[in-house]
PDB file of C-alpha atoms in Angstrom:
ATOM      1  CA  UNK V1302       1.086 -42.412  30.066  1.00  0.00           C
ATOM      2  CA  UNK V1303       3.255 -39.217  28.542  1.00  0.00           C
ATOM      3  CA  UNK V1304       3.936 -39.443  24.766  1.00  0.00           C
ATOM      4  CA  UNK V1305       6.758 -37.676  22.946  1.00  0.00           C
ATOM      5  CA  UNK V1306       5.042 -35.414  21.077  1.00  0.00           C
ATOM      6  CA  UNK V1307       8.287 -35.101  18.510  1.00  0.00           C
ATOM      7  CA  UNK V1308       9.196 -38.678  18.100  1.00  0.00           C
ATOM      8  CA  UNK V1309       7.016 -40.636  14.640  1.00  0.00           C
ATOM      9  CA  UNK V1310       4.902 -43.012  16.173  1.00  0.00           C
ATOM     10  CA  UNK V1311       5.744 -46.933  15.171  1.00  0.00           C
ATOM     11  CA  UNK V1312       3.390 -48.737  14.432  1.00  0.00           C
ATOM     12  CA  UNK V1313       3.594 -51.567  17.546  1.00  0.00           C
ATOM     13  CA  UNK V1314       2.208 -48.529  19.128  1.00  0.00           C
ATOM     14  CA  UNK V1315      -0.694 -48.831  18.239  1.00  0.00           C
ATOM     15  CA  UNK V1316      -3.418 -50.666  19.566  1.00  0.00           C
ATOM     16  CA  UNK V1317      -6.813 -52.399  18.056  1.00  0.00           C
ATOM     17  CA  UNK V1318      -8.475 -49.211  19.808  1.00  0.00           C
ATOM     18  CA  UNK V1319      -6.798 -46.568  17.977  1.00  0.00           C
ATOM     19  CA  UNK V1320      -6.170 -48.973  14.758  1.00  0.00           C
ATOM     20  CA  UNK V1321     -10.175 -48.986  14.767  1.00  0.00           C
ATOM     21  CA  UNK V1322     -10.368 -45.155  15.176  1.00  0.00           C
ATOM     22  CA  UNK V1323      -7.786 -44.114  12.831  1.00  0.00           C
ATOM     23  CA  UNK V1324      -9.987 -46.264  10.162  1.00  0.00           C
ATOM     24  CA  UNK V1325     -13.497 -44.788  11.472  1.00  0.00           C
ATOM     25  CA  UNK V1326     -11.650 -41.313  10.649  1.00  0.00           C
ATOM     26  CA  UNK V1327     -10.632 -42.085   7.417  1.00  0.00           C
ATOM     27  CA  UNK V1328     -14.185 -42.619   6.287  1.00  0.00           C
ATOM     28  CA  UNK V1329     -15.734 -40.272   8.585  1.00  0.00           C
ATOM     29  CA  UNK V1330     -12.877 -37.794   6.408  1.00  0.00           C
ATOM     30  CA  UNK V1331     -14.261 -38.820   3.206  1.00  0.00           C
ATOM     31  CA  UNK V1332     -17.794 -38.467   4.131  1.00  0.00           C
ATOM     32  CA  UNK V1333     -17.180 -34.844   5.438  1.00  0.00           C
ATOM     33  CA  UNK V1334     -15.527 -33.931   2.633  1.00  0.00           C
ATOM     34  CA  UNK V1335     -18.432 -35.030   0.290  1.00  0.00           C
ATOM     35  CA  UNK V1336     -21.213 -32.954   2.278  1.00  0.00           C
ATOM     36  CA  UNK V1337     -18.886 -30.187   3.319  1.00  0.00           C
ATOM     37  CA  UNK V1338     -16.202 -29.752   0.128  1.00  0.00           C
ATOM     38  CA  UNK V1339     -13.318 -29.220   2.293  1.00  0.00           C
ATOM     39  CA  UNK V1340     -11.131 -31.094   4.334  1.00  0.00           C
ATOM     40  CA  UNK V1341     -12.429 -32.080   7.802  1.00  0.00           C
ATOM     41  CA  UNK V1342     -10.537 -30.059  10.768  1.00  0.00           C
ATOM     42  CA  UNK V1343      -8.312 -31.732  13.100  1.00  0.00           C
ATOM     43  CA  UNK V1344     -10.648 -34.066  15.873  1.00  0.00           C
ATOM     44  CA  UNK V1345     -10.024 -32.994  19.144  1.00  0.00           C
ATOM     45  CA  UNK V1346      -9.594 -35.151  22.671  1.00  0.00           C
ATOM     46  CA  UNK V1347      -8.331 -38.026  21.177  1.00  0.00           C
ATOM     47  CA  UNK V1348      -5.377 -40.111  22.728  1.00  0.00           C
ATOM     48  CA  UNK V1349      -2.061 -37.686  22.542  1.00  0.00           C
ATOM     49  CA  UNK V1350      -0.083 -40.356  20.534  1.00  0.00           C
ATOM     50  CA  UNK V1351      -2.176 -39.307  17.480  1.00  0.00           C
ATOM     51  CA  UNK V1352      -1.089 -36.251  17.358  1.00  0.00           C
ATOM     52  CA  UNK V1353       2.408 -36.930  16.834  1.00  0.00           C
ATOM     53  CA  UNK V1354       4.137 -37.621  13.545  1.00  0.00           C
ATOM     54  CA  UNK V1355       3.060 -40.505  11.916  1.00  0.00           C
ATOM     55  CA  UNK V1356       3.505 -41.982   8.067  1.00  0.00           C
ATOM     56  CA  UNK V1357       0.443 -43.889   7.067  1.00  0.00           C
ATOM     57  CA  UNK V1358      -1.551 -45.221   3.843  1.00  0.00           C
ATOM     58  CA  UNK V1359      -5.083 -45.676   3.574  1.00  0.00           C
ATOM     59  CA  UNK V1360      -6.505 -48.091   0.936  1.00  0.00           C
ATOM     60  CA  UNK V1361     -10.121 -47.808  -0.826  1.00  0.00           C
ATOM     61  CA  UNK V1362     -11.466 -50.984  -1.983  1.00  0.00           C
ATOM     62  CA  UNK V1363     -14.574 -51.958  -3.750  1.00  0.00           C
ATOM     63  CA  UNK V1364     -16.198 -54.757  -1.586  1.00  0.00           C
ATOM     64  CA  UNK V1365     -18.178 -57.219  -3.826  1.00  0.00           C
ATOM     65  CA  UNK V1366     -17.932 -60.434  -1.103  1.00  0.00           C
ATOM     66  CA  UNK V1367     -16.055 -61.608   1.020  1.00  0.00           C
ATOM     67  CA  UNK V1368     -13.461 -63.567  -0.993  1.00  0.00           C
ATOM     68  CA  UNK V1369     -13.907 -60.553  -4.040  1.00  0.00           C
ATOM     69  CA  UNK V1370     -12.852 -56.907  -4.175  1.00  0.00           C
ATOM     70  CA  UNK V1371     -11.237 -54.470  -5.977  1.00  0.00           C
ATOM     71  CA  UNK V1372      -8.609 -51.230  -5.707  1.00  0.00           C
ATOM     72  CA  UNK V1373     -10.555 -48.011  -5.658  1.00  0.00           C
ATOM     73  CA  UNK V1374      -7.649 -46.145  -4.237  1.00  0.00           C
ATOM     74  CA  UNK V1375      -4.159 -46.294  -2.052  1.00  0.00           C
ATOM     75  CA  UNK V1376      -2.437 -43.060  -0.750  1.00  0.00           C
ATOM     76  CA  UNK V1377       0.066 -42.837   1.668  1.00  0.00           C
ATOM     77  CA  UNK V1378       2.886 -40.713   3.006  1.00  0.00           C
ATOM     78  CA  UNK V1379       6.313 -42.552   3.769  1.00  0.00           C
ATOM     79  CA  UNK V1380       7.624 -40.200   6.119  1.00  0.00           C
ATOM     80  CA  UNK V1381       5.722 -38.797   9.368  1.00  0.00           C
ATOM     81  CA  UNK V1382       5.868 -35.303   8.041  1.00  0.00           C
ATOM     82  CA  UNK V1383       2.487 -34.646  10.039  1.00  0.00           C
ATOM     83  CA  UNK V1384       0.675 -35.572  12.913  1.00  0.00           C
ATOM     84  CA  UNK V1385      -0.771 -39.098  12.830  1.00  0.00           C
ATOM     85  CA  UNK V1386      -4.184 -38.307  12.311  1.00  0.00           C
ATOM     86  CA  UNK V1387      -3.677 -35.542  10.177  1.00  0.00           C
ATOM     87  CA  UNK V1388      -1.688 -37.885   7.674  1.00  0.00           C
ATOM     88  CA  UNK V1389      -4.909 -40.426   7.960  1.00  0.00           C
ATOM     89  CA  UNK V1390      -7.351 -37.581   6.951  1.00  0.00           C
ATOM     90  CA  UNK V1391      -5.143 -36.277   4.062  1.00  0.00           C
ATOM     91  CA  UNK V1392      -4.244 -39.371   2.445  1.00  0.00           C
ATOM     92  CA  UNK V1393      -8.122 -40.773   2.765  1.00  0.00           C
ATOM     93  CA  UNK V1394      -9.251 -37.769   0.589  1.00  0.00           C
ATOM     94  CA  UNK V1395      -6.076 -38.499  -1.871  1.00  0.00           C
ATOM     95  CA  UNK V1396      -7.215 -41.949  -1.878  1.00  0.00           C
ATOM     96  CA  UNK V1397     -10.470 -40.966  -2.655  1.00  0.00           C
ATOM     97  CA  UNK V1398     -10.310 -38.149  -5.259  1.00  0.00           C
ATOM     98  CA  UNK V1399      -7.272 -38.291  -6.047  1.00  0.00           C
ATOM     99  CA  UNK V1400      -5.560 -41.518  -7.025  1.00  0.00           C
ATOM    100  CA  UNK V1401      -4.239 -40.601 -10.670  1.00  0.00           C
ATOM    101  CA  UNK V1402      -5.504 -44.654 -11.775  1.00  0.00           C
ATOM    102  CA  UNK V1403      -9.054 -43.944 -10.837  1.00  0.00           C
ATOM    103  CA  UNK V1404     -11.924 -41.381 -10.868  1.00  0.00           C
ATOM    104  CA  UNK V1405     -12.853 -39.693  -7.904  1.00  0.00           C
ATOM    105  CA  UNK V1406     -15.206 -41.262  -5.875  1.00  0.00           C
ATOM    106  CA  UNK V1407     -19.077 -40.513  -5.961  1.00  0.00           C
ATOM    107  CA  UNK V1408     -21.270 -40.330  -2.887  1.00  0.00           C
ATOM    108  CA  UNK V1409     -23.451 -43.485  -3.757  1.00  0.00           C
ATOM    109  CA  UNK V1410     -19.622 -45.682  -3.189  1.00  0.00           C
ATOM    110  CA  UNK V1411     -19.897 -45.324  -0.012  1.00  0.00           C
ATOM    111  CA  UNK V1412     -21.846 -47.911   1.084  1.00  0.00           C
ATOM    112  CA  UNK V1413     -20.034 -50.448  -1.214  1.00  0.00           C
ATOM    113  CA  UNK V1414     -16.380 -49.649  -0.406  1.00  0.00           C
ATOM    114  CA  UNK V1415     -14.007 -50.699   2.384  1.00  0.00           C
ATOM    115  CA  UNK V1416     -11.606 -48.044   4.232  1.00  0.00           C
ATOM    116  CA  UNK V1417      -8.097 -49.459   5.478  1.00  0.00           C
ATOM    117  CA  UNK V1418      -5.608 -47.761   7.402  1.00  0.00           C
ATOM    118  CA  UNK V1419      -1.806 -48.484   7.647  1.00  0.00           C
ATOM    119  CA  UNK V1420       0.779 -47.167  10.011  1.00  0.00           C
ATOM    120  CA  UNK V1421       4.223 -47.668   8.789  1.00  0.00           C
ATOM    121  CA  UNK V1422       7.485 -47.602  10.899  1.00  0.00           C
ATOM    122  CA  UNK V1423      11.237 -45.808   9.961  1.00  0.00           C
ATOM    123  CA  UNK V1424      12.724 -46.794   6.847  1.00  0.00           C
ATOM    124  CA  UNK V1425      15.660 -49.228   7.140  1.00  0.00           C
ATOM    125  CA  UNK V1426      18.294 -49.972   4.375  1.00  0.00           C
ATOM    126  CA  UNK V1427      18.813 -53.100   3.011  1.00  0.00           C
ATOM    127  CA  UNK V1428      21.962 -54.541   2.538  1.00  0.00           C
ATOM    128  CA  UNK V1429      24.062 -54.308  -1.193  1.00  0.00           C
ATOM    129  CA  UNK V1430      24.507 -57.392  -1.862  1.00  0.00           C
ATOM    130  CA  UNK V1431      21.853 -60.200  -3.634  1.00  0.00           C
ATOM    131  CA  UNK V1432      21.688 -62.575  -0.458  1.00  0.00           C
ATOM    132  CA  UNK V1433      21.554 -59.751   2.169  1.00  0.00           C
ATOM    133  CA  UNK V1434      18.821 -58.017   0.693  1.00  0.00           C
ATOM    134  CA  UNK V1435      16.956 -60.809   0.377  1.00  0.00           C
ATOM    135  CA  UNK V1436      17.330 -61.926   3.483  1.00  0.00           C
ATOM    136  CA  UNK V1437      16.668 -58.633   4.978  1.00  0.00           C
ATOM    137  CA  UNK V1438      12.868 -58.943   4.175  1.00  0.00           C
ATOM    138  CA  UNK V1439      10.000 -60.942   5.892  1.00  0.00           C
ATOM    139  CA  UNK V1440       7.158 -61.560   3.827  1.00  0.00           C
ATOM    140  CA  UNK V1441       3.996 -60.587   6.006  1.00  0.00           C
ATOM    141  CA  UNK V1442       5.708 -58.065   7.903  1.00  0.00           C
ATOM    142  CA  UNK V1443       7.523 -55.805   5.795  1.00  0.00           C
ATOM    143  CA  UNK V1444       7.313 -53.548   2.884  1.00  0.00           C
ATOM    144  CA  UNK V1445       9.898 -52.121   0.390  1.00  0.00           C
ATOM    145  CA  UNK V1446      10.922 -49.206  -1.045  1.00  0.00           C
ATOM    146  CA  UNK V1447      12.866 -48.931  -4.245  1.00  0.00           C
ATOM    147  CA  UNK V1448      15.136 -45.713  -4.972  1.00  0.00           C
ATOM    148  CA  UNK V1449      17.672 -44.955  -7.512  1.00  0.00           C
ATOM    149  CA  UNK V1450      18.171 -41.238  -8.055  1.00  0.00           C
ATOM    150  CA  UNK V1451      14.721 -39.277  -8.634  1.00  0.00           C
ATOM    151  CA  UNK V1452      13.036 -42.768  -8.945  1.00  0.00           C
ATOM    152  CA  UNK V1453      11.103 -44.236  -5.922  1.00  0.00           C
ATOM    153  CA  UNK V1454       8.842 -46.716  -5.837  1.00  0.00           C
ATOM    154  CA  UNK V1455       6.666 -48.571  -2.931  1.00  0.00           C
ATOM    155  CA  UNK V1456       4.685 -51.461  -2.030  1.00  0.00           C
ATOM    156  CA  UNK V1457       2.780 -51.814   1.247  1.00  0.00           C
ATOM    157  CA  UNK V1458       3.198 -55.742   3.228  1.00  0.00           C
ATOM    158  CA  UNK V1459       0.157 -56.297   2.110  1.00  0.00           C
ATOM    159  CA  UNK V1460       0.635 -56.109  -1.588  1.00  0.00           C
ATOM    160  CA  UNK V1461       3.339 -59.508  -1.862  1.00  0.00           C
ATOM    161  CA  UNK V1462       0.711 -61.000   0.668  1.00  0.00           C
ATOM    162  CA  UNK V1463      -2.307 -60.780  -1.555  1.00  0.00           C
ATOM    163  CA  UNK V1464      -0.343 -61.874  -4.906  1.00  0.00           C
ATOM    164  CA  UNK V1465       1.534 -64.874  -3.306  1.00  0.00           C
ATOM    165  CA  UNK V1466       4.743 -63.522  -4.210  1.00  0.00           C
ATOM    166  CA  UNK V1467       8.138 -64.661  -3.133  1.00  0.00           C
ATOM    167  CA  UNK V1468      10.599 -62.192  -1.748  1.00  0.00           C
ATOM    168  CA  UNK V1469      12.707 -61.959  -4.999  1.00  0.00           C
ATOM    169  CA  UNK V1470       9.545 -61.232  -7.018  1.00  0.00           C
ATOM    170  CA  UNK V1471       8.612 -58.927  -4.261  1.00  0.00           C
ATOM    171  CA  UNK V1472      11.839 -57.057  -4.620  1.00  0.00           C
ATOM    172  CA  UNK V1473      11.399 -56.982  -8.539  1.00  0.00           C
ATOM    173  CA  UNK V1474       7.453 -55.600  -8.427  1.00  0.00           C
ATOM    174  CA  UNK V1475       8.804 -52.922  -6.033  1.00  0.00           C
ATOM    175  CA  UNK V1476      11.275 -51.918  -8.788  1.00  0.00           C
ATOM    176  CA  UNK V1477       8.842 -52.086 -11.897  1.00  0.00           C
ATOM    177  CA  UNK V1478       6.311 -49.362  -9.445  1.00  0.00           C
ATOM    178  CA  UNK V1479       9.799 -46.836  -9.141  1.00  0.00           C
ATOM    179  CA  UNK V1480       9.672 -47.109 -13.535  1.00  0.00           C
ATOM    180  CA  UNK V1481      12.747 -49.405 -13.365  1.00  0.00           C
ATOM    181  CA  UNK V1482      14.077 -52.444 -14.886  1.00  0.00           C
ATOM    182  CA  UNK V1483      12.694 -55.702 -12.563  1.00  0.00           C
ATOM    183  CA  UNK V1484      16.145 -56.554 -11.427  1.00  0.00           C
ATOM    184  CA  UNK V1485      17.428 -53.266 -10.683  1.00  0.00           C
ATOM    185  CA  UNK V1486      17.936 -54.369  -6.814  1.00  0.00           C
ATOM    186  CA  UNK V1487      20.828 -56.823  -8.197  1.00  0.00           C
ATOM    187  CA  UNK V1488      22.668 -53.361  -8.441  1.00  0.00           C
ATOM    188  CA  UNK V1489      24.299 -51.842  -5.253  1.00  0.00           C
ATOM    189  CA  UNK V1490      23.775 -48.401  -6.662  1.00  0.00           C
ATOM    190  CA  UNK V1491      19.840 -49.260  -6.253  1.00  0.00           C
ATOM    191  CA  UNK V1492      18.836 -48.631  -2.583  1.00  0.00           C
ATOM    192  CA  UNK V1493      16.334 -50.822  -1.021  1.00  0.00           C
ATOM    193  CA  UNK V1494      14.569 -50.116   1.949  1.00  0.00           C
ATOM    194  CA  UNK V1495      12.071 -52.239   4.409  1.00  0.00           C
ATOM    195  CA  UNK V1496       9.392 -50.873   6.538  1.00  0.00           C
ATOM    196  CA  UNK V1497       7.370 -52.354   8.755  1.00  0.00           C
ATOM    197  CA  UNK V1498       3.362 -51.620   8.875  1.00  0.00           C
ATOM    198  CA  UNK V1499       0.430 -52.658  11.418  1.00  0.00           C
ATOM    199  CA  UNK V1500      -3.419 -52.119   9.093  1.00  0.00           C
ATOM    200  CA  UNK V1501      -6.519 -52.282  10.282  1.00  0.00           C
ATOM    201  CA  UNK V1502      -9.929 -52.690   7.804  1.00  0.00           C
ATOM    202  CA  UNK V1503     -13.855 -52.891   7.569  1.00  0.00           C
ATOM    203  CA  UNK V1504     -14.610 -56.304   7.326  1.00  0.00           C
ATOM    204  CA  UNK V1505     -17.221 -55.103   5.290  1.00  0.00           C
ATOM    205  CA  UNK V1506     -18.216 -51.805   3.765  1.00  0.00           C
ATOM    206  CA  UNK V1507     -19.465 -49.893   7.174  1.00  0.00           C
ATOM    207  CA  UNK V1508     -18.875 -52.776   9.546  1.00  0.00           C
ATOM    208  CA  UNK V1509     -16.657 -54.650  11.690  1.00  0.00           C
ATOM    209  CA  UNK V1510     -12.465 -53.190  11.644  1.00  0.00           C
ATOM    210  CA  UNK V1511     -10.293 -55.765  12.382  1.00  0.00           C
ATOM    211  CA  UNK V1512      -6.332 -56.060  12.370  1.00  0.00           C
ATOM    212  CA  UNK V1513      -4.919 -57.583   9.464  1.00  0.00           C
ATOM    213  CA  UNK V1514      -2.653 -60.645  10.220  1.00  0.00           C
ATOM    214  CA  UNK V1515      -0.587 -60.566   7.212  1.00  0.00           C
ATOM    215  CA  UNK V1516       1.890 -63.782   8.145  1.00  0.00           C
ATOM    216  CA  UNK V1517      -1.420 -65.495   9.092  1.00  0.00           C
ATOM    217  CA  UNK V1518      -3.272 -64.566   5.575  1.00  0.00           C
ATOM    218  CA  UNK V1519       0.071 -65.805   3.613  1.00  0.00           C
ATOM    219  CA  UNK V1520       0.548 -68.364   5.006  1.00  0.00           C
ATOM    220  CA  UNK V1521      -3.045 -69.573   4.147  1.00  0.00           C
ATOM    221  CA  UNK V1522      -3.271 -68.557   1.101  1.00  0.00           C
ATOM    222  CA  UNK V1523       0.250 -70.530   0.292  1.00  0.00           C
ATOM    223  CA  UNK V1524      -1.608 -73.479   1.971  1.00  0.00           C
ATOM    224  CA  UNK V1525      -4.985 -73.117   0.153  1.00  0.00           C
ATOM    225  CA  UNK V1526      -2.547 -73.487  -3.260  1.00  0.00           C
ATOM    226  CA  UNK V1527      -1.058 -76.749  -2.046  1.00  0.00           C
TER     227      UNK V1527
END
């Protein structure tokens, strides 16, 4: 199989393979940079689609079971500025060190944190009006972005997933991360965007990556509440 080297890779692109290698990277990134203090050089040999452009967010958590965790850091770049697995390495040492809500890591987390890796697709505007933009998003597939001149904000699918929120509470969250008022999406001058994004995550700190079925998870959790 050829791969266009200049076209952003979408994320239905990617299989359980390379989801599992892109998040094997990421921590493989954060360990080198701990032993080495500087960033880890491009891998070489690996499938040619990785090398192509490709917007992606890793997410740190602290694993204390199964059914508890906690943030420890989320980086991402929106647009695929970069090679694929150049934007994985980068934004797992952001996520790491430099996540302005937390400290920078410390060797002895990393046998008690979880790596995750999300590729996102092309933005796509939402509609202006109330009932367009909210039907313009699919909980468990989609997440939004929230612009209004220099303000942006984002929230990755998983986000709305793990808080049980509804797509108007979605759309309001998203707002409130930009440092706007909650309903600013009511206002056409407010552009909304939807994305979609495949992740893949250690099951547990070092162990089993699997792919995240977000429309599977929210709909159980919705279930679990009934």
């Amino acid at each position: 199989m050829s791969y266009d080297l200049k076209k952003p890779v979408d994320p239905d692109e990617i299989n359980d393979e390379l989801g599992k290698l892109l998040v094997n990277i990421s921590r493989q990134s954060v360990e080198y940079y701990f032993k080495n203090k500087k960033v880890m050089e491009l891998p070489k040999d690996l499938p040619e689609i990785l090398y192509r452009p490709g917007a992606a967010f890793t997410t740190i958590e602290t694993y204390y079971s199964k059914e508890q965790h906690s943030l420890r850091g989320c980086i991402g770049f929106i647009e695929p500025i970069k090679p694929l697995i150049k934007t994985v390495i980068d934004v797992s040492i952001e996520a790491a060190f430099n996540d302005p809500r937390f400290e920078p890591m410390n060797p002895e987390e990393l046998d008690t944190v979880t790596f995750e890796v999300s590729v996102l697709s092309k933005l796509e505007e939402a509609p202006k009006d109330k009932e367009g933009r909210i039907n313009f998003i699919v909980i468990g597939r989609d997440g939004l972005v929230v612009e209004r001149g220099y303000y942006r904000g984002l929230l990755l699918p998983q986000v709305p997933v793990e808080n049980l929120w509804d797509k108007e509470t979605f759309l309001s969250e998203t707002c409130l991360k930009a440092g706007l008022w909650p309903d600013c999406w009511l206002d056409p001058k407010t552009k909304v965007y939807r994305y979609r994004a495949m992740a893949w995550k250690e099951v547990e700190p070092k162990g089993n990556i699997v792919r995240r079925d977000l429309a599977l998870e929210y709909e159980s959790l919705i279930n679990k509440t009934r």
